[in-house]
PDB file of C-alpha atoms in Angstrom:
ATOM      1  CA  SER A   1     -17.191 -76.020 -12.502  1.00 67.00           C
ATOM      2  CA  HIS A   2     -13.466 -76.061 -11.924  1.00 73.00           C
ATOM      3  CA  LEU A   3     -13.274 -79.821 -12.541  1.00 78.00           C
ATOM      4  CA  ASP A   4     -15.213 -79.500 -15.801  1.00 80.00           C
ATOM      5  CA  LEU A   5     -12.858 -76.753 -16.987  1.00 80.00           C
ATOM      6  CA  SER A   6      -9.831 -78.832 -16.020  1.00 81.00           C
ATOM      7  CA  ASP A   7     -11.168 -81.897 -17.868  1.00 85.00           C
ATOM      8  CA  THR A   8     -12.047 -79.771 -20.901  1.00 87.00           C
ATOM      9  CA  MET A   9      -8.530 -78.344 -21.026  1.00 86.00           C
ATOM     10  CA  GLN A  10      -7.073 -81.879 -20.908  1.00 86.00           C
ATOM     11  CA  HIS A  11      -9.163 -82.728 -24.008  1.00 89.00           C
ATOM     12  CA  ILE A  12      -8.207 -79.461 -25.723  1.00 92.00           C
ATOM     13  CA  ILE A  13      -4.519 -80.129 -25.189  1.00 89.00           C
ATOM     14  CA  LYS A  14      -4.888 -83.643 -26.588  1.00 90.00           C
ATOM     15  CA  ARG A  15      -6.721 -82.335 -29.695  1.00 93.00           C
ATOM     16  CA  SER A  16      -4.222 -79.499 -30.130  1.00 94.00           C
ATOM     17  CA  GLY A  17      -1.290 -81.857 -30.589  1.00 92.00           C
ATOM     18  CA  LEU A  18       0.889 -79.770 -28.269  1.00 92.00           C
ATOM     19  CA  PRO A  19       3.816 -81.783 -26.862  1.00 92.00           C
ATOM     20  CA  VAL A  20       2.816 -81.228 -23.220  1.00 88.00           C
ATOM     21  CA  LYS A  21       4.852 -83.100 -20.613  1.00 86.00           C
ATOM     22  CA  TYR A  22       3.082 -85.903 -18.772  1.00 82.00           C
ATOM     23  CA  THR A  23       3.057 -86.393 -15.025  1.00 80.00           C
ATOM     24  CA  GLU A  24       4.952 -89.366 -13.677  1.00 82.00           C
ATOM     25  CA  GLY A  25       3.521 -92.209 -11.655  1.00 80.00           C
ATOM     26  CA  PHE A  26       0.962 -94.980 -11.974  1.00 85.00           C
ATOM     27  CA  ASN A  27      -1.592 -92.977 -13.969  1.00 80.00           C
ATOM     28  CA  PRO A  28       0.298 -90.441 -16.135  1.00 77.00           C
ATOM     29  CA  HIS A  29      -1.701 -87.547 -17.568  1.00 74.00           C
ATOM     30  CA  TYR A  30      -0.963 -84.124 -18.997  1.00 75.00           C
ATOM     31  CA  GLY A  31       0.862 -81.974 -16.457  1.00 75.00           C
ATOM     32  CA  VAL A  32      -1.603 -79.095 -16.546  1.00 78.00           C
ATOM     33  CA  SER A  33      -2.513 -77.067 -13.476  1.00 78.00           C
ATOM     34  CA  PHE A  34      -4.985 -74.333 -12.651  1.00 77.00           C
ATOM     35  CA  PRO A  35      -3.792 -72.589  -9.507  1.00 73.00           C
ATOM     36  CA  MET A  36      -7.114 -70.959  -8.621  1.00 76.00           C
ATOM     37  CA  ALA A  37     -10.363 -72.885  -8.701  1.00 78.00           C
ATOM     38  CA  LEU A  38     -13.074 -70.997 -10.547  1.00 83.00           C
ATOM     39  CA  PRO A  39     -16.207 -71.071  -8.357  1.00 84.00           C
ATOM     40  CA  PHE A  40     -19.205 -72.856  -9.857  1.00 85.00           C
ATOM     41  CA  GLY A  41     -21.417 -70.435 -11.772  1.00 86.00           C
ATOM     42  CA  VAL A  42     -18.728 -67.764 -12.141  1.00 91.00           C
ATOM     43  CA  GLU A  43     -17.486 -66.708 -15.582  1.00 90.00           C
ATOM     44  CA  SER A  44     -13.945 -65.502 -16.123  1.00 89.00           C
ATOM     45  CA  LEU A  45     -11.857 -63.426 -18.483  1.00 89.00           C
ATOM     46  CA  CYS A  46      -8.594 -64.186 -16.696  1.00 88.00           C
ATOM     47  CA  GLU A  47      -8.004 -67.822 -15.812  1.00 86.00           C
ATOM     48  CA  VAL A  48      -4.406 -68.940 -15.519  1.00 86.00           C
ATOM     49  CA  MET A  49      -3.200 -72.357 -16.683  1.00 84.00           C
ATOM     50  CA  ASP A  50       0.307 -73.731 -16.315  1.00 85.00           C
ATOM     51  CA  PHE A  51       2.009 -76.508 -18.301  1.00 85.00           C
ATOM     52  CA  LYS A  52       5.429 -77.458 -19.652  1.00 87.00           C
ATOM     53  CA  LEU A  53       6.253 -78.652 -23.153  1.00 89.00           C
ATOM     54  CA  GLU A  54       8.531 -81.472 -24.264  1.00 90.00           C
ATOM     55  CA  LYS A  55       9.978 -79.207 -26.966  1.00 92.00           C
ATOM     56  CA  GLU A  56      10.114 -75.493 -27.523  1.00 92.00           C
ATOM     57  CA  LEU A  57       7.417 -73.782 -29.606  1.00 93.00           C
ATOM     58  CA  SER A  58       6.698 -70.106 -30.172  1.00 94.00           C
ATOM     59  CA  PHE A  59       4.045 -68.537 -27.957  1.00 95.00           C
ATOM     60  CA  GLU A  60       1.999 -67.658 -31.040  1.00 96.00           C
ATOM     61  CA  GLU A  61       2.093 -71.291 -32.236  1.00 96.00           C
ATOM     62  CA  ILE A  62       0.961 -72.544 -28.824  1.00 95.00           C
ATOM     63  CA  LYS A  63      -1.881 -70.018 -28.716  1.00 95.00           C
ATOM     64  CA  THR A  64      -3.003 -70.909 -32.263  1.00 96.00           C
ATOM     65  CA  LYS A  65      -2.978 -74.655 -31.556  1.00 96.00           C
ATOM     66  CA  LEU A  66      -4.962 -74.179 -28.345  1.00 94.00           C
ATOM     67  CA  ASN A  67      -7.552 -71.902 -29.944  1.00 95.00           C
ATOM     68  CA  ASN A  68      -7.995 -74.227 -32.937  1.00 96.00           C
ATOM     69  CA  ALA A  69      -8.870 -77.041 -30.499  1.00 96.00           C
ATOM     70  CA  MET A  70     -11.149 -75.054 -28.185  1.00 93.00           C
ATOM     71  CA  PRO A  71     -14.937 -75.244 -28.145  1.00 92.00           C
ATOM     72  CA  LYS A  72     -17.075 -72.150 -28.564  1.00 91.00           C
ATOM     73  CA  GLY A  73     -16.878 -69.907 -25.499  1.00 86.00           C
ATOM     74  CA  LEU A  74     -13.273 -70.659 -24.569  1.00 88.00           C
ATOM     75  CA  LYS A  75     -10.292 -68.758 -25.925  1.00 91.00           C
ATOM     76  CA  ALA A  76      -6.597 -68.499 -25.101  1.00 91.00           C
ATOM     77  CA  ILE A  77      -5.962 -64.773 -24.858  1.00 89.00           C
ATOM     78  CA  SER A  78      -2.235 -64.876 -24.277  1.00 89.00           C
ATOM     79  CA  VAL A  79       0.589 -67.353 -23.854  1.00 91.00           C
ATOM     80  CA  SER A  80       3.851 -66.498 -22.128  1.00 89.00           C
ATOM     81  CA  SER A  81       6.531 -67.670 -19.785  1.00 87.00           C
ATOM     82  CA  PRO A  82       5.563 -66.912 -16.198  1.00 82.00           C
ATOM     83  CA  ILE A  83       6.803 -63.554 -14.943  1.00 84.00           C
ATOM     84  CA  LEU A  84       5.322 -63.836 -11.470  1.00 86.00           C
ATOM     85  CA  ASP A  85       4.746 -66.845  -9.258  1.00 83.00           C
ATOM     86  CA  ILE A  86       1.220 -68.142  -8.704  1.00 81.00           C
ATOM     87  CA  LYS A  87       1.683 -67.320  -5.010  1.00 85.00           C
ATOM     88  CA  ASP A  88       1.798 -63.634  -6.008  1.00 88.00           C
ATOM     89  CA  ILE A  89      -1.942 -63.622  -6.787  1.00 89.00           C
ATOM     90  CA  ALA A  90      -3.633 -61.762  -3.929  1.00 92.00           C
ATOM     91  CA  PHE A  91      -6.924 -60.360  -5.283  1.00 94.00           C
ATOM     92  CA  ALA A  92      -9.545 -60.832  -7.960  1.00 94.00           C
ATOM     93  CA  GLU A  93     -12.007 -58.294  -9.311  1.00 96.00           C
ATOM     94  CA  TYR A  94     -15.560 -59.314 -10.170  1.00 96.00           C
ATOM     95  CA  GLU A  95     -18.336 -57.607 -12.096  1.00 97.00           C
ATOM     96  CA  ILE A  96     -21.672 -58.532 -10.599  1.00 96.00           C
ATOM     97  CA  ASN A  97     -24.699 -57.915 -12.778  1.00 95.00           C
ATOM     98  CA  GLY A  98     -28.157 -58.159 -11.271  1.00 93.00           C
ATOM     99  CA  ALA A  99     -27.196 -56.979  -7.774  1.00 91.00           C
ATOM    100  CA  GLU A 100     -28.655 -53.556  -7.122  1.00 88.00           C
ATOM    101  CA  ASN A 101     -27.503 -51.490  -4.137  1.00 90.00           C
ATOM    102  CA  LEU A 102     -24.181 -53.197  -3.438  1.00 94.00           C
ATOM    103  CA  SER A 103     -23.076 -49.946  -1.790  1.00 95.00           C
ATOM    104  CA  GLU A 104     -26.054 -50.121   0.597  1.00 95.00           C
ATOM    105  CA  PHE A 105     -25.201 -53.748   1.439  1.00 96.00           C
ATOM    106  CA  LEU A 106     -21.570 -52.795   2.148  1.00 96.00           C
ATOM    107  CA  LYS A 107     -22.495 -49.997   4.577  1.00 96.00           C
ATOM    108  CA  GLN A 108     -22.803 -52.695   7.238  1.00 96.00           C
ATOM    109  CA  ASP A 109     -20.057 -52.771   9.864  1.00 96.00           C
ATOM    110  CA  THR A 110     -20.010 -56.566   9.803  1.00 96.00           C
ATOM    111  CA  ILE A 111     -21.176 -59.239   7.377  1.00 96.00           C
ATOM    112  CA  ILE A 112     -21.157 -62.617   9.089  1.00 94.00           C
ATOM    113  CA  ILE A 113     -21.245 -65.843   7.086  1.00 92.00           C
ATOM    114  CA  GLY A 114     -20.808 -69.490   8.003  1.00 87.00           C
ATOM    115  CA  LYS A 115     -17.668 -71.026   6.526  1.00 81.00           C
ATOM    116  CA  LYS A 116     -17.263 -74.796   6.457  1.00 77.00           C
ATOM    117  CA  SER A 117     -14.006 -76.205   7.788  1.00 74.00           C
ATOM    118  CA  LYS A 118     -12.674 -79.525   8.983  1.00 70.00           C
ATOM    119  CA  GLN A 119     -11.509 -80.186  12.498  1.00 72.00           C
ATOM    120  CA  LYS A 120     -10.293 -83.670  13.404  1.00 71.00           C
ATOM    121  CA  HIS A 121     -12.310 -85.289  10.592  1.00 75.00           C
ATOM    122  CA  ARG A 122     -15.461 -83.365  11.537  1.00 78.00           C
ATOM    123  CA  LYS A 123     -17.047 -80.694   9.435  1.00 80.00           C
ATOM    124  CA  ILE A 124     -17.833 -77.591  11.412  1.00 84.00           C
ATOM    125  CA  ILE A 125     -19.254 -74.242  10.435  1.00 85.00           C
ATOM    126  CA  LYS A 126     -17.274 -71.285  11.708  1.00 86.00           C
ATOM    127  CA  GLU A 127     -18.765 -67.796  11.656  1.00 90.00           C
ATOM    128  CA  ILE A 128     -16.510 -65.181  10.061  1.00 90.00           C
ATOM    129  CA  ASP A 129     -16.840 -61.486   9.266  1.00 94.00           C
ATOM    130  CA  ILE A 130     -16.210 -60.979   5.553  1.00 94.00           C
ATOM    131  CA  ARG A 131     -16.900 -57.219   5.474  1.00 95.00           C
ATOM    132  CA  PRO A 132     -13.224 -56.154   5.863  1.00 94.00           C
ATOM    133  CA  ASN A 133     -12.367 -58.284   2.812  1.00 93.00           C
ATOM    134  CA  ILE A 134     -14.819 -56.702   0.343  1.00 96.00           C
ATOM    135  CA  GLU A 135     -13.830 -53.569  -1.533  1.00 96.00           C
ATOM    136  CA  LEU A 136     -16.430 -51.814  -3.681  1.00 96.00           C
ATOM    137  CA  LEU A 137     -14.788 -50.404  -6.827  1.00 96.00           C
ATOM    138  CA  SER A 138     -17.960 -49.294  -8.619  1.00 94.00           C
ATOM    139  CA  GLU A 139     -21.669 -49.941  -8.257  1.00 92.00           C
ATOM    140  CA  ASN A 140     -21.271 -53.414  -9.791  1.00 94.00           C
ATOM    141  CA  THR A 141     -17.560 -54.251  -9.287  1.00 96.00           C
ATOM    142  CA  ILE A 142     -15.930 -55.658  -6.164  1.00 97.00           C
ATOM    143  CA  ARG A 143     -12.399 -56.716  -5.248  1.00 97.00           C
ATOM    144  CA  LEU A 144     -11.955 -59.796  -3.056  1.00 95.00           C
ATOM    145  CA  PRO A 145      -8.902 -61.536  -1.607  1.00 94.00           C
ATOM    146  CA  LEU A 146      -7.843 -64.566  -3.610  1.00 87.00           C
ATOM    147  CA  SER A 147      -4.817 -66.758  -3.074  1.00 71.00           C
ATOM    148  CA  VAL A 148      -3.625 -70.314  -3.414  1.00 61.00           C
ATOM    149  CA  LEU A 149      -4.182 -70.608   0.350  1.00 58.00           C
ATOM    150  CA  GLY A 150      -7.777 -69.455   0.152  1.00 66.00           C
ATOM    151  CA  GLY A 151      -9.801 -66.359  -0.376  1.00 84.00           C
ATOM    152  CA  LEU A 152     -13.329 -65.082  -0.466  1.00 91.00           C
ATOM    153  CA  ASN A 153     -15.772 -66.626  -2.908  1.00 91.00           C
ATOM    154  CA  PRO A 154     -18.030 -64.062  -4.670  1.00 94.00           C
ATOM    155  CA  VAL A 155     -20.917 -66.533  -4.427  1.00 93.00           C
ATOM    156  CA  ALA A 156     -20.660 -66.378  -0.608  1.00 92.00           C
ATOM    157  CA  VAL A 157     -20.798 -62.577  -0.797  1.00 95.00           C
ATOM    158  CA  LEU A 158     -23.979 -62.743  -2.876  1.00 95.00           C
ATOM    159  CA  GLU A 159     -25.555 -65.262  -0.501  1.00 94.00           C
ATOM    160  CA  ALA A 160     -25.007 -62.723   2.306  1.00 95.00           C
ATOM    161  CA  TYR A 161     -26.386 -60.004   0.013  1.00 96.00           C
ATOM    162  CA  ASN A 162     -29.545 -62.070  -0.590  1.00 95.00           C
ATOM    163  CA  LYS A 163     -29.955 -62.615   3.143  1.00 95.00           C
ATOM    164  CA  PHE A 164     -29.493 -58.893   3.893  1.00 95.00           C
ATOM    165  CA  PHE A 165     -32.175 -57.836   1.390  1.00 95.00           C
ATOM    166  CA  ASN A 166     -34.308 -60.960   2.006  1.00 94.00           C
ATOM    167  CA  ILE A 167     -34.380 -61.837  -1.695  1.00 94.00           C
ATOM    168  CA  ASN A 168     -33.374 -64.714  -3.944  1.00 92.00           C
ATOM    169  CA  GLY A 169     -31.561 -62.890  -6.735  1.00 88.00           C
ATOM    170  CA  ASP A 170     -30.174 -64.204  -9.985  1.00 88.00           C
ATOM    171  CA  TYR A 171     -26.721 -62.807 -10.793  1.00 94.00           C
ATOM    172  CA  ARG A 172     -24.062 -62.933 -13.448  1.00 96.00           C
ATOM    173  CA  ILE A 173     -20.609 -62.959 -11.884  1.00 96.00           C
ATOM    174  CA  LEU A 174     -17.628 -62.266 -14.132  1.00 96.00           C
ATOM    175  CA  LYS A 175     -14.033 -62.426 -12.871  1.00 94.00           C
ATOM    176  CA  THR A 176     -12.256 -59.649 -14.768  1.00 95.00           C
ATOM    177  CA  LYS A 177      -8.785 -59.329 -13.185  1.00 94.00           C
ATOM    178  CA  LEU A 178      -6.194 -61.100 -11.102  1.00 92.00           C
ATOM    179  CA  LEU A 179      -4.007 -58.779  -9.047  1.00 93.00           C
ATOM    180  CA  THR A 180      -0.897 -58.924  -6.883  1.00 92.00           C
ATOM    181  CA  ALA A 181      -0.760 -57.637  -3.297  1.00 91.00           C
ATOM    182  CA  GLU A 182       0.416 -54.314  -4.790  1.00 94.00           C
ATOM    183  CA  TYR A 183      -2.735 -54.210  -6.997  1.00 92.00           C
ATOM    184  CA  LYS A 184      -0.753 -54.794 -10.183  1.00 92.00           C
ATOM    185  CA  ASP A 185      -2.122 -57.046 -12.934  1.00 90.00           C
ATOM    186  CA  PHE A 186      -0.946 -60.620 -12.508  1.00 86.00           C
ATOM    187  CA  ARG A 187       1.012 -61.804 -15.545  1.00 74.00           C
TER     188      ARG A 187
END
């Protein structure tokens, strides 16, 4: 889950010995942020993490220290100064393995799901049409809106897929890219 990944990264940073700046306040901790929550059960090749250091180190040194402290399955692929702002993330691409006939599912004019929201301290379920927000790129790859203000969870898409075909499928969802509104790779 997103919280597990966040906690793990806090431990990795501590083990790495990187001079990461702490937050201020009553309970200071490493000032690390993940702008986009990774949905539970979704794997990723492109998570973004942001932190500031107390002193300057080379990007290669930061990457090496992180990777030396990481458990099996996690790896820092690149380290750099931000070029774009987190708010520039507009889409994510996902490979979905185990879902046959995505193109058939997406031939529907509408795909209605129930989305939970709060209204005056009450939880309500609002019906929304997610079909305009799903773009099929290949038989097993979709592009969904994703932003710091919200987006479309691939798990919700697959729940609608299961309902459409009246099945209970088991899928592997892999986030492969983060993109800007102009469909350029987020860096």
